[in-house]
Structures are given as C-alpha cells and as structure tokens.
Coordinates of C-alpha atoms in Angstrom, one line a residue:
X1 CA 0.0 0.0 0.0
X2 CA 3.0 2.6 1.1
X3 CA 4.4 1.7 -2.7
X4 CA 1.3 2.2 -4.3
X5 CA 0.9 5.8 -2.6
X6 CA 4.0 7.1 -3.2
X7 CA 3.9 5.6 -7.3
X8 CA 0.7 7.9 -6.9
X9 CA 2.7 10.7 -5.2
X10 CA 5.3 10.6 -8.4
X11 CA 3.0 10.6 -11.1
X12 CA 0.7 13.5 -9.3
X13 CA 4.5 15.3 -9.4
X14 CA 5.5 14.3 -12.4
X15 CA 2.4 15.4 -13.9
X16 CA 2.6 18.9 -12.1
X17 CA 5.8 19.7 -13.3
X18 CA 4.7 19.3 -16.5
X19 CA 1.9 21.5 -16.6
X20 CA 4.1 24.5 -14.5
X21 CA 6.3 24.1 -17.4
X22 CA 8.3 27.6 -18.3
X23 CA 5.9 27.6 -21.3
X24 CA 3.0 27.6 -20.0
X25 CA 3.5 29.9 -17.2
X26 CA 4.4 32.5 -20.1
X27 CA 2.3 32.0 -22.3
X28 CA -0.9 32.4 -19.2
X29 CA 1.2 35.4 -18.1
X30 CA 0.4 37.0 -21.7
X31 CA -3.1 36.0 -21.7
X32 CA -3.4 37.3 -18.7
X33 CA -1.7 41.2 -19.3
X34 CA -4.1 41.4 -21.8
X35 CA -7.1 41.5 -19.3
X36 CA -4.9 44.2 -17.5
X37 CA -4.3 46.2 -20.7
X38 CA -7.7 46.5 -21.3
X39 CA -8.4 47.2 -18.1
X40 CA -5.9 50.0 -18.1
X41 CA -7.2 51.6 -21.0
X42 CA -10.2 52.3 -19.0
X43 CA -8.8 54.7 -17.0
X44 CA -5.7 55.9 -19.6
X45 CA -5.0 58.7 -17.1
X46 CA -4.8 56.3 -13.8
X47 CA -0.8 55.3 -13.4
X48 CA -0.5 51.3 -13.4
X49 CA 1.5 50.4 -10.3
X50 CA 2.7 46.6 -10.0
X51 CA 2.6 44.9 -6.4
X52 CA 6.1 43.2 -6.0
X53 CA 6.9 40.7 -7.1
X54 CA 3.9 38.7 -8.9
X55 CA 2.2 41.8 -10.4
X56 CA 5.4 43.3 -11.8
X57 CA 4.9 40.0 -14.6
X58 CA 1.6 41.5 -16.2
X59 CA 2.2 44.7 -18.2
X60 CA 5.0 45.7 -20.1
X61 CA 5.3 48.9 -18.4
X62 CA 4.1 50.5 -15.0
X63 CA 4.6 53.1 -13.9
X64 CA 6.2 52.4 -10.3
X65 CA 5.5 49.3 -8.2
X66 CA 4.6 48.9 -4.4
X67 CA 5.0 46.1 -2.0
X68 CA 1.6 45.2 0.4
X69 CA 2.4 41.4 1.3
X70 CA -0.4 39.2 1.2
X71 CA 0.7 37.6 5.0
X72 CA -0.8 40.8 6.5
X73 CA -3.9 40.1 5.3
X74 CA -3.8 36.5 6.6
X75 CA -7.0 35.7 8.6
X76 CA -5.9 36.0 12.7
X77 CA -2.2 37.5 11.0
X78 CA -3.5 41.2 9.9
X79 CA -1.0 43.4 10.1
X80 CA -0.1 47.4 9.2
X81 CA 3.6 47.5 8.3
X82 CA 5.5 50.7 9.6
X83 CA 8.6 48.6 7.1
X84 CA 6.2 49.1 4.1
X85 CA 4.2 52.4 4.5
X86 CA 4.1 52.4 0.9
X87 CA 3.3 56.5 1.2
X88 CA 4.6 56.9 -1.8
X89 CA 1.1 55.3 -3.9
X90 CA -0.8 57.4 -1.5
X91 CA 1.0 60.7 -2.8
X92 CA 0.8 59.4 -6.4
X93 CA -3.2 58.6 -6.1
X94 CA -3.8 62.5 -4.8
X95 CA -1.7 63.9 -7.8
X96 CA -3.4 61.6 -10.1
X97 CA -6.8 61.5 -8.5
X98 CA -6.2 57.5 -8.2
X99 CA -4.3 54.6 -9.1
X100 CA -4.1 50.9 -10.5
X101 CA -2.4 47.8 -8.9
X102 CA -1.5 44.9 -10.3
X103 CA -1.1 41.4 -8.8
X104 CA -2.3 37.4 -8.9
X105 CA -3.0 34.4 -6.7
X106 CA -2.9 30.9 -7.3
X107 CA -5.0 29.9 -5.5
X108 CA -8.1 29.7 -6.9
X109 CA -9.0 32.6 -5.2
X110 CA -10.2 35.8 -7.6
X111 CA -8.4 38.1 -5.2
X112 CA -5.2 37.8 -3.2
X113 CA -5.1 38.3 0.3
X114 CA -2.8 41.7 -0.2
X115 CA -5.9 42.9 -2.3
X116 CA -8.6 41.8 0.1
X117 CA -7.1 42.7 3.2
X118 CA -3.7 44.4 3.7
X119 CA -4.8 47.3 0.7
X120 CA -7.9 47.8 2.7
X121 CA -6.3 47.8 6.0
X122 CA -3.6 50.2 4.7
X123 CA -6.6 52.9 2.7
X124 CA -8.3 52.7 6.2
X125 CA -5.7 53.3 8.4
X126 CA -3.9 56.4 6.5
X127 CA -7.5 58.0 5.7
X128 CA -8.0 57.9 9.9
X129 CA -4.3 59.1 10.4
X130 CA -4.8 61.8 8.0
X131 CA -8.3 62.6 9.6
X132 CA -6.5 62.6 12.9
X133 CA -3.8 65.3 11.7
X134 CA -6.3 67.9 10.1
X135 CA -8.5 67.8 13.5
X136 CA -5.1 68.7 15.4
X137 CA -4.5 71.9 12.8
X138 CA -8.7 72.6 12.5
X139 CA -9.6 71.8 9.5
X140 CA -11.1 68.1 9.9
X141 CA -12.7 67.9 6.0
X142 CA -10.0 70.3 4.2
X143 CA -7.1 69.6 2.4
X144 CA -4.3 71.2 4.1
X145 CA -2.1 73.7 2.4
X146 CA 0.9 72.8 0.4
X147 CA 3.7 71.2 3.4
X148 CA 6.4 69.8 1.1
X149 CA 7.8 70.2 -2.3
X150 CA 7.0 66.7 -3.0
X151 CA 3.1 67.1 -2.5
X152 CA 0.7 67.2 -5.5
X153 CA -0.3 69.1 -8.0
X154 CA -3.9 67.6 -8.4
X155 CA -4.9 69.2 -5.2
X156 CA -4.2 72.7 -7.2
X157 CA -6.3 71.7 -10.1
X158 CA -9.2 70.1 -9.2
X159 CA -12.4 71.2 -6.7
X160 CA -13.5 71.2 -3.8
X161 CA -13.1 68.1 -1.2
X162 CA -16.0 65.4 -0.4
X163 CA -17.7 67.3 2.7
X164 CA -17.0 64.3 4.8
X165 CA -13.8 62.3 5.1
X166 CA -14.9 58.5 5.0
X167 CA -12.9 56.4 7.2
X168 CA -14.7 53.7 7.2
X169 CA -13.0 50.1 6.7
X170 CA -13.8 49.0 3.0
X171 CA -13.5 45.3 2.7
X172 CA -14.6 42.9 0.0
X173 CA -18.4 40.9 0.2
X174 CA -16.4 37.8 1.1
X175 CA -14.6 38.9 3.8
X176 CA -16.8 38.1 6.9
X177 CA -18.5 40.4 9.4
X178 CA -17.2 38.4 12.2
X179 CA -13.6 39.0 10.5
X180 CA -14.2 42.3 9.6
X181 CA -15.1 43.3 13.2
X182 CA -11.6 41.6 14.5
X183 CA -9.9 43.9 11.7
X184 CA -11.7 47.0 13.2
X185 CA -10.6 46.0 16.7
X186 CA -6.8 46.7 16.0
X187 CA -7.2 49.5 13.7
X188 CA -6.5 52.0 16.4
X189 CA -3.4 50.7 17.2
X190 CA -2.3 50.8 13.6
X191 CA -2.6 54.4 13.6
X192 CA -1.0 54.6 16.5
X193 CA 2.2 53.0 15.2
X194 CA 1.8 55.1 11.5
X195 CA 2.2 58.2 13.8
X196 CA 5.0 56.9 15.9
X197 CA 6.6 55.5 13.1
X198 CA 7.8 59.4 11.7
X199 CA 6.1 59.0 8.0
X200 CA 4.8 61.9 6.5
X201 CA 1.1 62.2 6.8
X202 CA 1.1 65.8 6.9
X203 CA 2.4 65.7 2.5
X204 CA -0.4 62.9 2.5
X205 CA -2.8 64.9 3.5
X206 CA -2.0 68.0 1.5
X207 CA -2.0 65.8 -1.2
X208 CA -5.5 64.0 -1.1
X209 CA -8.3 65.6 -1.4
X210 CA -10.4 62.5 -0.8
X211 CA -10.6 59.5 1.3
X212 CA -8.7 56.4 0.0
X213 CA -11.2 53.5 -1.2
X214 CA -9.9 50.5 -2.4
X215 CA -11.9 48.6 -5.9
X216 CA -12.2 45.5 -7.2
X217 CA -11.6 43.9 -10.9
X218 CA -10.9 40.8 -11.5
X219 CA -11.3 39.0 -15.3
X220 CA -15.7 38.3 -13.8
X221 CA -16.0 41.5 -13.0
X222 CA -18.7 42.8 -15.4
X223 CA -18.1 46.2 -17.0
X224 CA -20.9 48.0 -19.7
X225 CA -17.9 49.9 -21.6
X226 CA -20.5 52.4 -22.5
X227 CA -21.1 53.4 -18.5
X228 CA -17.6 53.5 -17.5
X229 CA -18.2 56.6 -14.8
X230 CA -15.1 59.0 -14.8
X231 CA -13.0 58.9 -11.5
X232 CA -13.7 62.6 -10.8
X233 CA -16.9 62.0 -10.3
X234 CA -16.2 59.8 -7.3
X235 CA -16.4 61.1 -3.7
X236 CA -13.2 59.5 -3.1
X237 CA -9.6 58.3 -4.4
X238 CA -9.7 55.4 -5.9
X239 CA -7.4 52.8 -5.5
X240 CA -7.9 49.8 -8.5
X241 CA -7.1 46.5 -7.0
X242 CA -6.9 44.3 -10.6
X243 CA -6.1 40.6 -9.9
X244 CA -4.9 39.4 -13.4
X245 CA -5.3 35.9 -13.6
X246 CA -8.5 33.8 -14.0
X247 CA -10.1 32.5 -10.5
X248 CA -10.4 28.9 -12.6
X249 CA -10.0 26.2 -10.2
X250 CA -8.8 23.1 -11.8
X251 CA -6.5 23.4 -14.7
X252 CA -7.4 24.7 -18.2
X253 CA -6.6 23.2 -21.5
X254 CA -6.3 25.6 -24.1
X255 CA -5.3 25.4 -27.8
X256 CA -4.1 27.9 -30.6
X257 CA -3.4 26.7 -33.8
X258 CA 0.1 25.9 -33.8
X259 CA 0.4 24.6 -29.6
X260 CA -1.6 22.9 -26.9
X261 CA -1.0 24.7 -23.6
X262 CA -2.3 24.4 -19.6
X263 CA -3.4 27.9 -17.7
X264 CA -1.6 28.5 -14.8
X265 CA -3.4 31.0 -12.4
X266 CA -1.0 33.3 -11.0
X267 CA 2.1 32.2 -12.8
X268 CA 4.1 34.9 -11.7
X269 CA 4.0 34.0 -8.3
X270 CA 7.8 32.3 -6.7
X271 CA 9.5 33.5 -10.2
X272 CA 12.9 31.2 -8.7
X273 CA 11.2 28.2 -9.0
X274 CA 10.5 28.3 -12.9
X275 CA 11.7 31.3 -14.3
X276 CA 15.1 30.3 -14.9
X277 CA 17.0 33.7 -14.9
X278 CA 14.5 35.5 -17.0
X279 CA 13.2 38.7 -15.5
X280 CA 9.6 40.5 -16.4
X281 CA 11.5 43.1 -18.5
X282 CA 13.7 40.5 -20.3
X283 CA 10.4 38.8 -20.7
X284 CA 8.6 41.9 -22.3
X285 CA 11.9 42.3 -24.2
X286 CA 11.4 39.2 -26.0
X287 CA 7.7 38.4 -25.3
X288 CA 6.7 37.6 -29.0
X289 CA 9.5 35.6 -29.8
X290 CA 9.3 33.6 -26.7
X291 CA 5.1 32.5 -27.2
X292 CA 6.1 32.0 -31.0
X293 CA 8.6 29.6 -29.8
X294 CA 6.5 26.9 -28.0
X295 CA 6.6 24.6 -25.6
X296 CA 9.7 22.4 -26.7
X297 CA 12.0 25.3 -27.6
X298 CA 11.2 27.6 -25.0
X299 CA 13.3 26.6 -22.5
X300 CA 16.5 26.6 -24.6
X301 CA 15.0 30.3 -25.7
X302 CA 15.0 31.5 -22.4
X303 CA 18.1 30.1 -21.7
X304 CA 19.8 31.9 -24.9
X305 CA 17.9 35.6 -24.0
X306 CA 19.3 35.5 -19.9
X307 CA 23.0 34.4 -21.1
X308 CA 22.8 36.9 -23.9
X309 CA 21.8 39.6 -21.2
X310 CA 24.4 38.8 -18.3
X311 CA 27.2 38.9 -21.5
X312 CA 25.9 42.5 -22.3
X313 CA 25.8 43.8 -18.8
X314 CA 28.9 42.5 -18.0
X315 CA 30.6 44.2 -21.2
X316 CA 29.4 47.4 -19.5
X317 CA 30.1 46.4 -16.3
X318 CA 26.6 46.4 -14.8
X319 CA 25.8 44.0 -12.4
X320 CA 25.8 40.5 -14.5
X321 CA 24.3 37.6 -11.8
X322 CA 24.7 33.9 -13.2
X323 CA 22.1 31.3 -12.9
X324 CA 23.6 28.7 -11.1
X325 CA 25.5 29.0 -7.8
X326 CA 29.5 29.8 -8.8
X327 CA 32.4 31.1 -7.2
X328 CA 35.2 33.2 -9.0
X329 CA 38.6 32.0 -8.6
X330 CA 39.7 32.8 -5.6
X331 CA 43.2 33.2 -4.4
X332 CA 45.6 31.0 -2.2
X333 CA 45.1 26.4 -2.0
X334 CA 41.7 25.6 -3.7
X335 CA 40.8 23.7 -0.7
X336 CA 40.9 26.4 1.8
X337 CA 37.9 28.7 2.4
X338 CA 38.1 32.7 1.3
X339 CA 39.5 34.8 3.4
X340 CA 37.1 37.0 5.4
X341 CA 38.1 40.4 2.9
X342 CA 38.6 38.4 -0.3
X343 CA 35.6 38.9 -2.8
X344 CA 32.7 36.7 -2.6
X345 CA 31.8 35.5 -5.9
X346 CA 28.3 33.9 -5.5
X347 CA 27.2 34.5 -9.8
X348 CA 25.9 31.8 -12.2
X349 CA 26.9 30.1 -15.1
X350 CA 25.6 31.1 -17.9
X351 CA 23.6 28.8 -20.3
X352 CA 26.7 27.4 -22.1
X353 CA 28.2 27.1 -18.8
X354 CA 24.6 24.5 -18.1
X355 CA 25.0 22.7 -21.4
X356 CA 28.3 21.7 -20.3
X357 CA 27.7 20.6 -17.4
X358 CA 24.4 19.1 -17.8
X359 CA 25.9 16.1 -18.9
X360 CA 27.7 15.1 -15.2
X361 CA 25.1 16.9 -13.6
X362 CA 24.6 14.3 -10.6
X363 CA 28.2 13.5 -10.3
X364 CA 29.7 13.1 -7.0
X365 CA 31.9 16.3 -6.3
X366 CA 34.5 16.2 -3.2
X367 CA 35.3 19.4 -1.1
X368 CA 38.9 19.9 -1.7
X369 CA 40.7 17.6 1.2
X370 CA 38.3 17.7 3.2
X371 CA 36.9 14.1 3.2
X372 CA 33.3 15.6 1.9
X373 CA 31.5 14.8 -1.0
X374 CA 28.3 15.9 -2.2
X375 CA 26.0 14.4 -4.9
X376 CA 23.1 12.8 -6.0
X377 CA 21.4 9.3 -4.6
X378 CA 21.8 7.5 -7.4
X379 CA 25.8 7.6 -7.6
X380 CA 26.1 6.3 -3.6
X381 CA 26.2 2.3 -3.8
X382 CA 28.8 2.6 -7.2
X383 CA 31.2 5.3 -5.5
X384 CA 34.1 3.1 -4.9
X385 CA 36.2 6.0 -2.8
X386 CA 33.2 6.0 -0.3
X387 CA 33.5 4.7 3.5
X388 CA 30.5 5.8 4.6
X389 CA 27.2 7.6 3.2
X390 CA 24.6 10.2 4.8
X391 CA 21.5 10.0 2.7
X392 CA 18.7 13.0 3.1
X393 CA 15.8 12.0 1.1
X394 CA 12.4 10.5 1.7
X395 CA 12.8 7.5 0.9
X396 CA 15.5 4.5 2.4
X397 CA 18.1 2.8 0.9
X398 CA 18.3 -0.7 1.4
X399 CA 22.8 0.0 2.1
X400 CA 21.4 2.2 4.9
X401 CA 19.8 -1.0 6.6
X402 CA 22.6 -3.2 6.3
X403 CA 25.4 -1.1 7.4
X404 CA 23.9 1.6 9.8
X405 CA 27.5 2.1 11.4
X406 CA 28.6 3.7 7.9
X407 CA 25.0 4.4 5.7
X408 CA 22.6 6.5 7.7
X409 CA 19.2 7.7 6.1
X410 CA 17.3 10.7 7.1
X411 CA 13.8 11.5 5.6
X412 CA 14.4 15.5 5.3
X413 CA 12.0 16.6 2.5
X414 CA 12.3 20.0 1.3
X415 CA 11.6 23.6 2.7
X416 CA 8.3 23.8 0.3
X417 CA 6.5 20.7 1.7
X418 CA 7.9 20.5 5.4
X419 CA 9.4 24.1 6.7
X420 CA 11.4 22.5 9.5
X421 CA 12.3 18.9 8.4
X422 CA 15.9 19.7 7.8
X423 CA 16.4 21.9 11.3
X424 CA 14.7 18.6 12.6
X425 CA 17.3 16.1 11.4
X426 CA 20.7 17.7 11.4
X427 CA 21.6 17.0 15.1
X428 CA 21.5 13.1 14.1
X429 CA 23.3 14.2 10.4
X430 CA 25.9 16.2 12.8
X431 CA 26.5 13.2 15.0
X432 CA 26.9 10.8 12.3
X433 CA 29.0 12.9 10.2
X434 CA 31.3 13.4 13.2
X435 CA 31.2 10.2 14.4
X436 CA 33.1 9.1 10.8
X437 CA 35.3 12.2 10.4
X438 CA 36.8 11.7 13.7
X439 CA 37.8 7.8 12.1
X440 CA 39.4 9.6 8.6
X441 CA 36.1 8.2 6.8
X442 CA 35.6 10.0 3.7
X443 CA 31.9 10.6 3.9
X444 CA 29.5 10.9 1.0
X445 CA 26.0 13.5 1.8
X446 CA 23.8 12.8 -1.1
X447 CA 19.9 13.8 -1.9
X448 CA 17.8 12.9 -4.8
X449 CA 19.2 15.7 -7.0
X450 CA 22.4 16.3 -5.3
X451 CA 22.3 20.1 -5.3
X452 CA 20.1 20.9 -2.7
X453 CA 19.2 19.3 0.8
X454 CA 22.6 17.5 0.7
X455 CA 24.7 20.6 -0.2
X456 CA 23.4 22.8 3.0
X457 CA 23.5 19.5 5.4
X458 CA 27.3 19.9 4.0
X459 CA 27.5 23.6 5.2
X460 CA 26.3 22.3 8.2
X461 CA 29.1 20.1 8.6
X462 CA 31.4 22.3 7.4
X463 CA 30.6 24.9 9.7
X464 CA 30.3 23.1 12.7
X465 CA 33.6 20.4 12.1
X466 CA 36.3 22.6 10.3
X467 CA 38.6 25.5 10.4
X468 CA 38.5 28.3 7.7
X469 CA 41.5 26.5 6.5
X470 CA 39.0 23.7 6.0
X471 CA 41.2 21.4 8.7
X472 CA 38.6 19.3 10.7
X473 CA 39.2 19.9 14.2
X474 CA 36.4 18.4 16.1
X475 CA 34.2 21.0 16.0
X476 CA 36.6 23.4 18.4
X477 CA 36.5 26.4 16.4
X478 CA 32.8 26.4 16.5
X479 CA 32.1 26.5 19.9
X480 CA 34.3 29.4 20.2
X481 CA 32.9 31.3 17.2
X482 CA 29.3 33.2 16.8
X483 CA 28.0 32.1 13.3
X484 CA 27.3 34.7 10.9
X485 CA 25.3 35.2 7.5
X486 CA 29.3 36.4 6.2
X487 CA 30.6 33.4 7.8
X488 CA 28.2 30.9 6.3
X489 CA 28.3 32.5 2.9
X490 CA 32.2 31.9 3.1
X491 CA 31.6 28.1 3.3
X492 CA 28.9 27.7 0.9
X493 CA 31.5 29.6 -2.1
X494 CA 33.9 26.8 -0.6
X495 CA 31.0 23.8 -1.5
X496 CA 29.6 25.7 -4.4
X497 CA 33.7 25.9 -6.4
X498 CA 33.2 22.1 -6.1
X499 CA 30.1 21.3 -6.3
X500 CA 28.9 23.5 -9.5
X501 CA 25.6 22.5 -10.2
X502 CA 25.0 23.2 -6.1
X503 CA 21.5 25.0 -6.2
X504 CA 20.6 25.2 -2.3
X505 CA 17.3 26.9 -1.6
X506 CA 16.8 29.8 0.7
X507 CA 14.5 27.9 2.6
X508 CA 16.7 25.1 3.3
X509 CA 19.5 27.8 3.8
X510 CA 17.7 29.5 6.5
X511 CA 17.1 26.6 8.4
X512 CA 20.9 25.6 8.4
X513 CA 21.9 29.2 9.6
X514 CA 18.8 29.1 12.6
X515 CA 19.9 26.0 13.6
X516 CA 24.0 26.8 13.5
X517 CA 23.2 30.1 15.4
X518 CA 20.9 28.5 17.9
X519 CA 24.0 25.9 18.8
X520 CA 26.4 28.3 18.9
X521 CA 24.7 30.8 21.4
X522 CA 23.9 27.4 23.2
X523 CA 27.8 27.1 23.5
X524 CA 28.3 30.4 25.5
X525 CA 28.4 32.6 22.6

C-alpha cells in the first residue's frame, strides 16, 4: 500500500511539473496582461503600479511598483507595516486622482489576500491618520495647504473636497463580518504605530483631497464599456485592485493553432522556481519571440535571452548575476575557504556554462581535502572511494539497513512541503558525520538531486567540524565562534567551487543558519 501511494505521489509530481512548465507559465502570463491592458485603457489617465513581485509580470510597463504582502492580510495574522508604509502610492493617487495595482493568486481565489485585506487595511488606516492630523491643525474635512515640495499638483487643479472624510473600513463581500469586526478592533493601534513610526502624513494629506477607497476587478468582474463613470466623479480616491489571472479552479486546457498549452493562475508568483533567470523586462523584451517559440524550444530560448543579457551587462560592467551558484577564482590552495576580505563571488553560469555541465550533472563532487563529498542518490552504492554515506531523502536505501555504522538515512524533505524537516534532522546528520570524520572516513552527503538538501546539510558540517583553512578539528573552532550570514556564505562559495551544479534553496539555507546560530549561542556565545 506505502508503494502504491508514493507511485501515486510521483505521477501527481511528475504530472505537475509538466503542466508548471516555463511555457505555460508565459504564455498564461500574456493572456493574462491582456485583461490588464484593457483594463488600463479604461482609466488611460490612472498610473499602473505593480505589487512586487507577482504583479510586476503582467504589463509591459508601469509606472512604479509597491509592495503590500499578502501575509498581512492572513485571517488572525492582519497586520499594518511601519517597514512598508508604501506612502509613496498614497502621494501618487492625490496627484493623479487614483491609481491601478497589479497582482495574482494561485489559489483559486479571484483576489489575493494583499488585495482583500492588507490594501484595505492600509486605505483605512492612512485616511483615519490623516483625519486625525487635520482635526489637530482645525480643518477636519480640508485639504491642508501645500507642506512639502514633494506634495501634489492635483490638489491645485481640481475642486473642492468630499464634505466628509470617510474612514470607514472597505472590505470585500467575502470577507466576513465576524472578520471584519476583528480587523476594526486593531485599527487604532495601527494608527497609533503610523504616527509613531515618523512618515509623512502631513504631505499625504496636502496631497489628497479624498478619502482612499480601495476597488475590485478581476477577469468576472462585469463592466458596460458604455457606463464606465469618470473617476472625478467619485467622492473619493480610488485605489484599482486588478487581480490578473482567471479565479479557474482546476487546470485549463487551451489550444491555438500551432500549440496545446495548460493555464496556470498566478504564474508569476515564486518567479525562482520556474523562471530560470528571466526577469519581467527580459520577458517583455522578447515576449513575442518567446510565445512564437513553443513549448519544446522555449526553454532553450530562455536560456539563450538570460545568457545573452548577463554577456551585455557584464561588457558594460553592470551587475551580471549567473544562474547557477558559482564562485570566481579565488586566491591561495583551492581547498581552503576565502579569506574573510577576499571577494565573494556567488554569480551563475551562464547557459553554455549549463550545457556543459548538464551532462555530469549528478556527479559526485569532493570538497577539496576535506573528506566531503556531495551528490546525488543514485551515484552512492557505485562510488568506490566512499567509506561511509549520509542520505537526506524520503525514501531508504536498502545500504542504509545493512550497514547503519557507515550508511545513515534521514527522511528531510524539502523547505516547500515541510518548513522544518531539515532543522529537525541535522543534530543526528551532525552526529553521524562526526562520528566518521573523527575515524578519517571519507563521507559521501547525497539527496535525490544532489544540489540541494545534501549541499546545506554539507555547510552544516562544514561549519560546525572545520577550520577556515577547511582542517577538521572536532568542531573546536565552533564553539568558540558566533556564526554569521558572512561566515556561512564563506563556506557555501567553498562547497559551491566544487560542487557547480550546487543549487541550495533559501528555505533550506535558513534553516541551516537558525539551527548553527541557535548551537552556537547554546555554547556560551
């Protein structure tokens, strides 16, 4: 039965991966700008902002971006960040007399959470602040006069302000009253910390010269194009929440004449996970080329466009990042780590760099002389150099059952399905791995790919085991040193000159450096 469910598991994978192909998610991104292009035609004289990062994917052009995160809209997790005021959208919709945002979900939902929540926490908030401000100079319903250079011209040009200032808490119809009321609850506090916090309500409020109200579009919203009212004509500023992307549920097959492709709601969304270097203005850049491409040369177009970009840049010398994980050369024995001052040379390869080695990709890679390897699975039980084996993947091997003094198996899946599996399991991959060191083993950390669980349970190791001339000394300089961010990215260039096709996520990185830093303040630190 356990084989059956996990041959289920694969093909459920397997057949995700295929439909989140980099095709598909591009091609649904430019179905999907089209919605917003029409939508933005509208309203020509509204500036098109894009909510980082998702929304910055669905127009060629905006004309700034903001950042409302959609986790301070989570139900019981509302927040008002004094981090992300976002003022600046607030100043823009009172020159303009409003504004457009742009983001997605995928999750099925029409709106994200940073549209049905956090925007309308945010209009709410500021609107009361800025109410609060003009009853302390005595004028409660009155634009203020001008207080900063920076503050608008659309309060000069148009008429008079709404006789009341509305500061009431605009949510959407599904948003519940019972929710709604908890939202009103902390709103006080909110303005309390907006006031502490030193931002600049006073330009706001010259600015504006009516309340902030958040709107909703989505691709069902139903518009008669011949009763689309002007925005002046509002009694407040209007603040155009467009969600891009279809509200579908299950997966849609669509087909042109030349391809067959599969929808992806919110493709936008986590661009590291399938956007392979390309960026939305690369995207843009090439946007025709890239849908006229298809689905089987896509990949290797996108792979041509980013190397062909990071060459140009770094002719000019503009900042040129590579895909993969990559050290420069770096000075002094190859199997020492840099030196705290030398340059840190975290880039990628670049697409030929891939090609070349995509054909070893799983290869076993050892860390200089320091009795580490890393790799993939699948290379363990035929690595004749190997006395003894950590393996971090869900499922056993049947080596790790009949030695267990040299082959030890740990189930750490990744950051995505289980945020704390691999901060779980490294005390026993830290005891093991010591336990063999100490006897000269050379020890082999593999996972099923070999480039990511396996290469930060090495920085662990690393970190915890050796000198910064990569000596293994028992762990001694550890418990005298307090790990930092610097000092852990000096190890990982040591694994990644190595181990080139090392791709660690930041998820799985994070853990490593929580659970380091938590031992080492445990040691007196």
């Amino acid at each position: 039965m356990e084989s059956e469910r996990l041959s289920i598991y694969r093909a459920s994978r397997t057949i995700k991966r295929r439909d989140n192909s980099l095709y598909n998610a591009l091609r649904s991104i430019y179905e999907d700008s089209i919605f917003v292009g029409e939508i933005s035609q509208l309203w020509p004289e509204l500036p098109l902002l894009a909510n980082l990062r998702c929304g910055l994917w669905y127009a060629p052009k905006f004309h700034s971006t903001c950042y409302f995160k959609s986790t301070d809209g989570h139900t019981n997790n509302w927040s008002f960040s004094t981090a992300r005021l976002n003022l600046h959208v607030a100043l823009l919709a009172g020159q303009r007399g409003g504004c457009m945002i742009v983001d997605s979900t995928r999750k099925g939902k029409q709106f994200p959470d940073s549209m049905s929540k956090t925007i309308s926490i945010w209009t709410c908030v500021l609107n009361r602040a800025i109410l609060n401000y003009r009853s302390r100079v005595g004028k409660p319903n009155m634009p203020m006069e001008r207080e900063s250079d920076a503050c608008d011209q659309h309060a000069e040009s148009t008429g008079l302000v709404s006789p009341s200032w509305d500061c009431s808490l605009h949510l959407p119809l599904w948003v519940s009253n019972a929710e709604k009321a908890a939202i009103e609850d902390r709103l006080e506090g909110w303005i309390k910390q907006l006031e502490a916090s030193g931002g600049d309500v006073a330009c706001i409020a010259s600015a504006l010269k009516k309340p902030l109200r958040p709107l909703w579009v989505s691709q069902k919203s139903v518009i008669w194009l011949n009763e689309v009212p002007g925005y002046d004509s509002w009694d407040f500023t209007p603040i155009m929440l467009v969600s891009a992307s279809s509200s579908c549920g299950i997966l849609q097959q669509r087909t042109t004449s030349e391809f067959s492709w599969t929808y992806i709601a919110g493709a936008g969304d986590d661009e590291e996970s399938w956007a392979r270097g390309l960026s939305p203005n690369l995207f843009w850049s090439h946007a025709h080329e890239l849908i006229d491409s298809g689905p089987d040369l896509c990949n290797q177009k996108v792979a041509d466009i980013v190397e062909k970009d990071r060459v140009y840049r770094a002719q000019r010398g503009q900042n040129a990042p590579q895909l993969s994980v990559k050290p420069s050369k770096l000075s002094g024995s190859t199997d020492h780590f840099p030196a705290e001052n030398s340059p840190l040379g975290l880039g990628i390869s670049g697409a030929e760099n891939d090609r070349k080695d995509s054909v070893d990709l799983h290869a076993i890679s050892w860390l200089g002389s320091t009795n580490l390897a890393v790799g993939a699975t699948q290379h363990a039980a035929d690595a004749s150099d190997v006395d003894s084996a950590l393996v971090c993947e869900r499922e056993s091997s049947s080596l790790c059952l009949e030695y267990p003094e040299v082959y030890l198996h740990l189930p750490i899946l990744n950051s995505k399905l289980d945020r704390f599996s691999l901060y779980r399991n490294l005390p026993a991959a830290l005891i093991f791995a010591k336990s063999n060191l100490r006897k000269g083993n050379r020890l082999l950390v593999c996972c099923n790919d070999g480039e990511d669980i396996s290469v930060c349970v090495c920085l662990a190791i690393l970190t915890s085991f050796y000198t910064n001339e990569g000596s293994f000394d028992d762990g001694k300089s550890f418990s005298e040193t307090c790990i930092t961010k610097l000092e852990m990215r000096r190890r990982l260039v040591f694994i990644c000159k190595f181990a080139v096709n090392a791709r660690p996520s930041r998820g799985n990185l994070k853990q490593v450096f929580n659970f380091l830093k938590d031992q080492s303040v445990g040691s007196g630190c």
